[in-house]
mmCIF file of C-alpha atoms in Angstrom:
data_model
loop_
_atom_site.group_PDB
_atom_site.id
_atom_site.type_symbol
_atom_site.label_atom_id
_atom_site.label_comp_id
_atom_site.label_asym_id
_atom_site.label_seq_id
_atom_site.Cartn_x
_atom_site.Cartn_y
_atom_site.Cartn_z
ATOM 1 C CA UNK A 29 0.000 0.000 0.000
ATOM 2 C CA UNK A 30 1.188 3.535 -0.767
ATOM 3 C CA UNK A 31 2.549 5.251 2.320
ATOM 4 C CA UNK A 32 0.249 7.921 3.751
ATOM 5 C CA UNK A 33 0.567 10.753 6.261
ATOM 6 C CA UNK A 34 -2.333 10.796 8.745
ATOM 7 C CA UNK A 35 -3.111 13.608 11.191
ATOM 8 C CA UNK A 36 -5.484 13.281 14.131
ATOM 9 C CA UNK A 37 -7.101 16.037 16.123
ATOM 10 C CA UNK A 38 -7.262 15.250 19.849
ATOM 11 C CA UNK A 39 -10.443 16.418 21.598
ATOM 12 C CA UNK A 40 -13.490 14.786 20.050
ATOM 13 C CA UNK A 41 -11.310 12.736 17.697
ATOM 14 C CA UNK A 42 -8.615 10.773 19.524
ATOM 15 C CA UNK A 43 -10.248 11.429 22.904
ATOM 16 C CA UNK A 44 -13.868 10.409 23.326
ATOM 17 C CA UNK A 45 -16.640 12.233 25.175
ATOM 18 C CA UNK A 46 -15.192 11.048 28.502
ATOM 19 C CA UNK A 47 -11.774 12.431 27.527
ATOM 20 C CA UNK A 48 -10.401 8.900 27.229
ATOM 21 C CA UNK A 49 -8.526 7.119 24.438
ATOM 22 C CA UNK A 50 -10.726 4.297 23.103
ATOM 23 C CA UNK A 51 -8.908 0.978 22.903
ATOM 24 C CA UNK A 52 -9.970 0.697 19.258
ATOM 25 C CA UNK A 53 -8.187 3.986 18.513
ATOM 26 C CA UNK A 54 -4.980 2.857 20.214
ATOM 27 C CA UNK A 55 -4.985 -0.376 18.223
ATOM 28 C CA UNK A 56 -5.778 1.422 14.965
ATOM 29 C CA UNK A 57 -2.907 3.884 15.375
ATOM 30 C CA UNK A 58 -0.475 1.052 16.088
ATOM 31 C CA UNK A 59 -1.731 -0.788 12.994
ATOM 32 C CA UNK A 60 -1.129 2.310 10.888
ATOM 33 C CA UNK A 61 2.442 2.564 12.105
ATOM 34 C CA UNK A 62 3.075 -1.139 11.579
ATOM 35 C CA UNK A 63 1.864 -0.740 7.996
ATOM 36 C CA UNK A 64 4.532 1.923 7.476
ATOM 37 C CA UNK A 65 2.337 5.027 7.480
ATOM 38 C CA UNK A 66 3.421 8.316 9.065
ATOM 39 C CA UNK A 67 1.149 9.251 11.980
ATOM 40 C CA UNK A 68 0.957 12.697 13.571
ATOM 41 C CA UNK A 69 -1.273 14.842 15.767
ATOM 42 C CA UNK A 70 -2.807 18.205 14.805
ATOM 43 C CA UNK A 71 -4.262 20.039 17.788
ATOM 44 C CA UNK A 72 -5.002 23.369 19.382
ATOM 45 C CA UNK A 73 -3.265 22.137 22.534
ATOM 46 C CA UNK A 74 0.302 23.027 23.461
ATOM 47 C CA UNK A 75 2.910 20.211 23.489
ATOM 48 C CA UNK A 76 2.939 19.817 27.271
ATOM 49 C CA UNK A 77 -0.841 19.340 27.293
ATOM 50 C CA UNK A 78 -0.813 16.101 25.301
ATOM 51 C CA UNK A 79 2.510 14.511 26.244
ATOM 52 C CA UNK A 80 0.807 11.494 27.810
ATOM 53 C CA UNK A 81 -1.298 10.924 24.690
ATOM 54 C CA UNK A 82 1.803 11.005 22.486
ATOM 55 C CA UNK A 83 3.532 8.508 24.751
ATOM 56 C CA UNK A 84 0.574 6.111 24.780
ATOM 57 C CA UNK A 85 0.298 6.211 21.008
ATOM 58 C CA UNK A 86 4.007 6.321 20.280
ATOM 59 C CA UNK A 87 3.698 9.515 18.227
ATOM 60 C CA UNK A 88 6.649 11.931 18.056
ATOM 61 C CA UNK A 89 5.369 14.277 15.330
ATOM 62 C CA UNK A 90 2.722 16.956 15.748
ATOM 63 C CA UNK A 91 1.233 20.262 14.707
ATOM 64 C CA UNK A 92 0.374 22.037 17.950
ATOM 65 C CA UNK A 93 -1.259 25.288 19.047
ATOM 66 C CA UNK A 94 -3.245 25.377 15.815
ATOM 67 C CA UNK A 95 -0.188 25.241 13.564
ATOM 68 C CA UNK A 96 1.999 27.662 15.500
ATOM 69 C CA UNK A 97 4.528 25.074 16.702
ATOM 70 C CA UNK A 98 5.373 22.064 14.532
ATOM 71 C CA UNK A 99 7.540 19.087 15.482
ATOM 72 C CA UNK A 100 8.694 16.216 13.274
ATOM 73 C CA UNK A 101 10.022 13.098 15.000
ATOM 74 C CA UNK A 102 10.897 15.064 18.115
ATOM 75 C CA UNK A 103 12.553 18.029 16.364
ATOM 76 C CA UNK A 104 11.020 21.486 15.964
ATOM 77 C CA UNK A 105 10.636 22.397 12.288
ATOM 78 C CA UNK A 106 8.395 25.474 12.477
ATOM 79 C CA UNK A 107 7.573 28.254 14.955
ATOM 80 C CA UNK A 108 5.154 31.135 14.453
ATOM 81 C CA UNK A 109 4.801 33.191 17.644
ATOM 82 C CA UNK A 110 2.508 36.190 17.977
ATOM 83 C CA UNK A 111 4.430 39.459 17.826
ATOM 84 C CA UNK A 112 5.262 40.676 21.336
ATOM 85 C CA UNK A 113 3.786 44.131 20.681
ATOM 86 C CA UNK A 114 0.521 42.523 19.562
ATOM 87 C CA UNK A 115 0.324 40.373 22.710
ATOM 88 C CA UNK A 116 0.864 43.545 24.748
ATOM 89 C CA UNK A 117 -1.889 45.405 22.889
ATOM 90 C CA UNK A 118 -4.269 42.456 23.249
ATOM 91 C CA UNK A 119 -3.543 42.289 26.980
ATOM 92 C CA UNK A 120 -4.304 45.961 27.463
ATOM 93 C CA UNK A 121 -7.491 45.863 25.380
ATOM 94 C CA UNK A 122 -8.811 42.691 27.071
ATOM 95 C CA UNK A 123 -8.240 44.293 30.481
ATOM 96 C CA UNK A 124 -10.436 47.224 29.473
ATOM 97 C CA UNK A 125 -13.194 44.752 28.522
ATOM 98 C CA UNK A 126 -12.744 42.738 31.743
ATOM 99 C CA UNK A 127 -12.018 39.627 29.668
ATOM 100 C CA UNK A 128 -9.474 37.109 31.030
ATOM 101 C CA UNK A 129 -6.554 35.983 28.889
ATOM 102 C CA UNK A 130 -4.393 32.887 28.886
ATOM 103 C CA UNK A 131 -0.852 32.952 27.482
ATOM 104 C CA UNK A 132 0.611 29.804 25.969
ATOM 105 C CA UNK A 133 4.074 28.777 24.872
ATOM 106 C CA UNK A 134 5.559 25.331 24.282
ATOM 107 C CA UNK A 135 6.371 24.777 27.955
ATOM 108 C CA UNK A 136 3.397 26.098 29.928
ATOM 109 C CA UNK A 137 0.324 28.302 29.982
ATOM 110 C CA UNK A 138 -0.680 30.965 32.483
ATOM 111 C CA UNK A 139 -3.770 33.048 33.222
ATOM 112 C CA UNK A 140 -3.710 36.792 33.817
ATOM 113 C CA UNK A 141 -6.497 36.568 36.411
ATOM 114 C CA UNK A 142 -6.693 34.484 39.573
ATOM 115 C CA UNK A 143 -10.238 33.243 39.105
ATOM 116 C CA UNK A 144 -13.133 33.839 36.723
ATOM 117 C CA UNK A 145 -16.433 32.072 36.034
ATOM 118 C CA UNK A 146 -15.767 32.002 32.285
ATOM 119 C CA UNK A 147 -12.547 30.082 32.780
ATOM 120 C CA UNK A 148 -14.348 27.511 34.915
ATOM 121 C CA UNK A 149 -17.155 27.256 32.356
ATOM 122 C CA UNK A 150 -14.611 26.549 29.605
ATOM 123 C CA UNK A 151 -12.285 24.122 31.366
ATOM 124 C CA UNK A 152 -14.413 22.088 33.758
ATOM 125 C CA UNK A 153 -16.638 20.449 31.076
ATOM 126 C CA UNK A 154 -13.486 19.348 29.222
ATOM 127 C CA UNK A 155 -12.052 17.806 32.407
ATOM 128 C CA UNK A 156 -8.939 19.943 32.057
ATOM 129 C CA UNK A 157 -6.942 21.380 34.934
ATOM 130 C CA UNK A 158 -7.322 25.117 35.475
ATOM 131 C CA UNK A 159 -4.048 26.859 34.516
ATOM 132 C CA UNK A 160 -2.191 28.781 37.207
ATOM 133 C CA UNK A 161 -1.839 32.558 37.547
ATOM 134 C CA UNK A 162 1.010 34.666 36.182
ATOM 135 C CA UNK A 163 -0.097 37.944 34.579
ATOM 136 C CA UNK A 164 3.408 38.703 33.299
ATOM 137 C CA UNK A 165 4.077 35.302 31.744
ATOM 138 C CA UNK A 166 4.019 36.767 28.247
ATOM 139 C CA UNK A 167 6.904 39.156 28.913
ATOM 140 C CA UNK A 168 10.189 38.031 27.397
ATOM 141 C CA UNK A 169 8.726 34.823 25.964
ATOM 142 C CA UNK A 170 7.529 33.611 22.593
ATOM 143 C CA UNK A 171 3.754 33.316 22.962
ATOM 144 C CA UNK A 172 2.323 31.122 20.236
ATOM 145 C CA UNK A 173 -1.324 31.224 21.235
ATOM 146 C CA UNK A 174 -3.645 32.941 23.669
ATOM 147 C CA UNK A 175 -7.110 32.042 24.830
ATOM 148 C CA UNK A 176 -9.540 34.920 25.119
ATOM 149 C CA UNK A 177 -12.529 34.353 27.373
ATOM 150 C CA UNK A 178 -15.346 36.271 25.720
ATOM 151 C CA UNK A 179 -18.605 35.577 23.904
ATOM 152 C CA UNK A 180 -18.929 35.560 20.128
ATOM 153 C CA UNK A 181 -20.744 38.880 20.288
ATOM 154 C CA UNK A 182 -17.972 40.432 22.403
ATOM 155 C CA UNK A 183 -15.367 39.060 20.016
ATOM 156 C CA UNK A 184 -16.538 41.563 17.402
ATOM 157 C CA UNK A 185 -14.836 44.333 19.398
ATOM 158 C CA UNK A 186 -11.488 42.611 18.898
ATOM 159 C CA UNK A 187 -12.012 42.003 15.197
ATOM 160 C CA UNK A 188 -12.202 45.754 14.642
ATOM 161 C CA UNK A 189 -8.768 46.415 16.093
ATOM 162 C CA UNK A 190 -6.815 43.229 15.498
ATOM 163 C CA UNK A 191 -7.959 41.976 12.086
ATOM 164 C CA UNK A 192 -4.552 42.595 10.518
ATOM 165 C CA UNK A 193 -2.563 40.826 13.230
ATOM 166 C CA UNK A 194 -4.704 38.204 14.957
ATOM 167 C CA UNK A 195 -7.059 35.359 14.171
ATOM 168 C CA UNK A 196 -9.796 34.196 16.545
ATOM 169 C CA UNK A 197 -11.006 30.588 16.488
ATOM 170 C CA UNK A 198 -13.933 29.863 18.764
ATOM 171 C CA UNK A 199 -14.090 26.576 20.706
ATOM 172 C CA UNK A 200 -16.553 27.434 23.464
ATOM 173 C CA UNK A 201 -19.413 29.779 24.264
ATOM 174 C CA UNK A 202 -17.036 32.057 26.167
ATOM 175 C CA UNK A 203 -13.644 30.971 24.821
ATOM 176 C CA UNK A 204 -11.663 31.454 21.615
ATOM 177 C CA UNK A 205 -8.108 30.593 20.598
ATOM 178 C CA UNK A 206 -6.080 33.587 19.452
ATOM 179 C CA UNK A 207 -3.181 33.179 17.029
ATOM 180 C CA UNK A 208 -1.328 35.117 14.372
ATOM 181 C CA UNK A 209 -3.272 35.992 11.233
ATOM 182 C CA UNK A 210 -2.677 33.276 8.673
ATOM 183 C CA UNK A 211 -2.022 30.664 11.327
ATOM 184 C CA UNK A 212 -3.992 27.412 11.278
ATOM 185 C CA UNK A 213 -3.595 23.662 11.484
ATOM 186 C CA UNK A 214 -3.519 23.698 7.690
ATOM 187 C CA UNK A 215 -0.600 26.146 7.681
ATOM 188 C CA UNK A 216 1.258 23.942 10.150
ATOM 189 C CA UNK A 217 0.568 20.832 8.089
ATOM 190 C CA UNK A 218 1.852 22.651 4.996
ATOM 191 C CA UNK A 219 5.184 23.158 6.784
ATOM 192 C CA UNK A 220 5.144 19.488 7.782
ATOM 193 C CA UNK A 221 4.446 18.392 4.205
ATOM 194 C CA UNK A 222 7.198 20.666 2.886
ATOM 195 C CA UNK A 223 9.664 19.149 5.351
ATOM 196 C CA UNK A 224 8.747 15.504 4.757
ATOM 197 C CA UNK A 225 8.123 15.554 1.012
ATOM 198 C CA UNK A 226 4.636 14.054 1.119
ATOM 199 C CA UNK A 227 2.207 15.054 -1.614
ATOM 200 C CA UNK A 228 -0.976 16.717 -0.337
ATOM 201 C CA UNK A 229 -3.079 13.966 -1.902
ATOM 202 C CA UNK A 230 -1.238 11.493 0.316
ATOM 203 C CA UNK A 231 -2.288 13.362 3.469
ATOM 204 C CA UNK A 232 -5.348 12.375 5.512
ATOM 205 C CA UNK A 233 -6.746 14.236 8.527
ATOM 206 C CA UNK A 234 -9.462 13.506 11.088
ATOM 207 C CA UNK A 235 -11.227 16.308 12.981
ATOM 208 C CA UNK A 236 -14.464 17.515 14.488
ATOM 209 C CA UNK A 237 -14.428 21.237 15.351
ATOM 210 C CA UNK A 238 -14.038 24.722 13.870
ATOM 211 C CA UNK A 239 -10.248 24.765 14.130
ATOM 212 C CA UNK A 240 -10.236 21.690 11.872
ATOM 213 C CA UNK A 241 -12.022 23.318 8.936
ATOM 214 C CA UNK A 242 -8.941 24.568 7.082
ATOM 215 C CA UNK A 243 -7.054 21.367 7.829
ATOM 216 C CA UNK A 244 -9.756 19.133 6.360
ATOM 217 C CA UNK A 245 -10.039 21.378 3.312
ATOM 218 C CA UNK A 246 -6.262 21.429 2.761
ATOM 219 C CA UNK A 247 -5.438 17.713 2.924
ATOM 220 C CA UNK A 248 -6.171 15.211 0.195
ATOM 221 C CA UNK A 249 -8.673 13.308 2.329
ATOM 222 C CA UNK A 250 -10.454 15.167 5.121
ATOM 223 C CA UNK A 251 -12.467 12.972 7.497
ATOM 224 C CA UNK A 252 -15.084 14.415 9.852
ATOM 225 C CA UNK A 253 -15.981 12.519 12.989
ATOM 226 C CA UNK A 254 -19.618 11.512 13.372
ATOM 227 C CA UNK A 255 -19.808 13.900 16.329
ATOM 228 C CA UNK A 256 -18.357 16.782 14.276
ATOM 229 C CA UNK A 257 -20.116 20.097 13.786
ATOM 230 C CA UNK A 258 -22.228 20.283 10.625
ATOM 231 C CA UNK A 259 -19.852 22.890 9.178
ATOM 232 C CA UNK A 260 -16.991 20.421 9.552
ATOM 233 C CA UNK A 261 -18.939 17.592 7.918
ATOM 234 C CA UNK A 262 -19.742 19.826 4.955
ATOM 235 C CA UNK A 263 -16.080 20.602 4.293
ATOM 236 C CA UNK A 264 -14.804 17.043 4.771
ATOM 237 C CA UNK A 265 -14.603 14.477 1.994
ATOM 238 C CA UNK A 266 -15.817 11.707 4.297
ATOM 239 C CA UNK A 267 -17.700 11.369 7.585
ATOM 240 C CA UNK A 268 -17.010 8.470 9.905
ATOM 241 C CA UNK A 269 -18.842 7.293 13.032
ATOM 242 C CA UNK A 270 -18.998 9.083 16.383
ATOM 243 C CA UNK A 271 -15.777 9.112 18.407
ATOM 244 C CA UNK A 272 -17.635 7.105 21.055
ATOM 245 C CA UNK A 273 -18.548 4.482 18.471
ATOM 246 C CA UNK A 274 -15.002 3.630 17.359
ATOM 247 C CA UNK A 275 -15.088 6.432 14.796
ATOM 248 C CA UNK A 276 -11.337 6.620 14.208
ATOM 249 C CA UNK A 277 -10.930 2.881 13.636
ATOM 250 C CA UNK A 278 -14.033 2.757 11.432
ATOM 251 C CA UNK A 279 -12.840 5.658 9.291
ATOM 252 C CA UNK A 280 -9.407 4.135 8.777
ATOM 253 C CA UNK A 281 -11.003 0.815 7.895
ATOM 254 C CA UNK A 282 -13.263 2.473 5.328
ATOM 255 C CA UNK A 283 -10.229 4.153 3.770
ATOM 256 C CA UNK A 284 -8.484 0.788 3.545
ATOM 257 C CA UNK A 285 -5.625 1.862 5.792
ATOM 258 C CA UNK A 286 -6.063 -0.874 8.422
#
């Protein structure tokens, strides 16, 4: 079989609704690797936030923070931090709106407020630990992604002033990822493809949410999970079963990869 490059989103794709790795997914990923395919992760998470998943699946390549930080077989091949002056401006503007911010680099992430109901509303349902507090974490560091805790309606205020420098990708009612304009999982995968020499038609990606749209449109074979948003299913070439119904394994089987 022709060697393929397969990317998997994490939340809602590799991880099920209980935030667990289905046994069928673990077996399917190992089968892919045994067949000689290249397997990678494409996620909005930072590297430290999915280290255990990589170890369980034996994956050393990934596109993280929505394409801002790309690693191939353990080595960094692409970085795209937000300009320091833009992070400063965003911090000042968000403070005026009373909207919390989270700063993220490859090693950690920190909040600029001690506690806020919107942070709890965004993290608790996903069974994720609440990040710790350090309002100056962004100073002197490369910040690849922020999380802005605001509603979609409130986000419009930011679009007016930051359209040229920032991109906002919503993942919750009161939470949106913030990255450099032009950044995306697709952009990160393009760097990965350039580095490895794969043809785009040989690239397959599985996803379920808004930050997967460009990725599924870019690759040769975009696969939407059965639990994916309708917008994601419309852009994908295929739709597999729900993540809780062995969706990853089923999709790979339908594609003839396992």
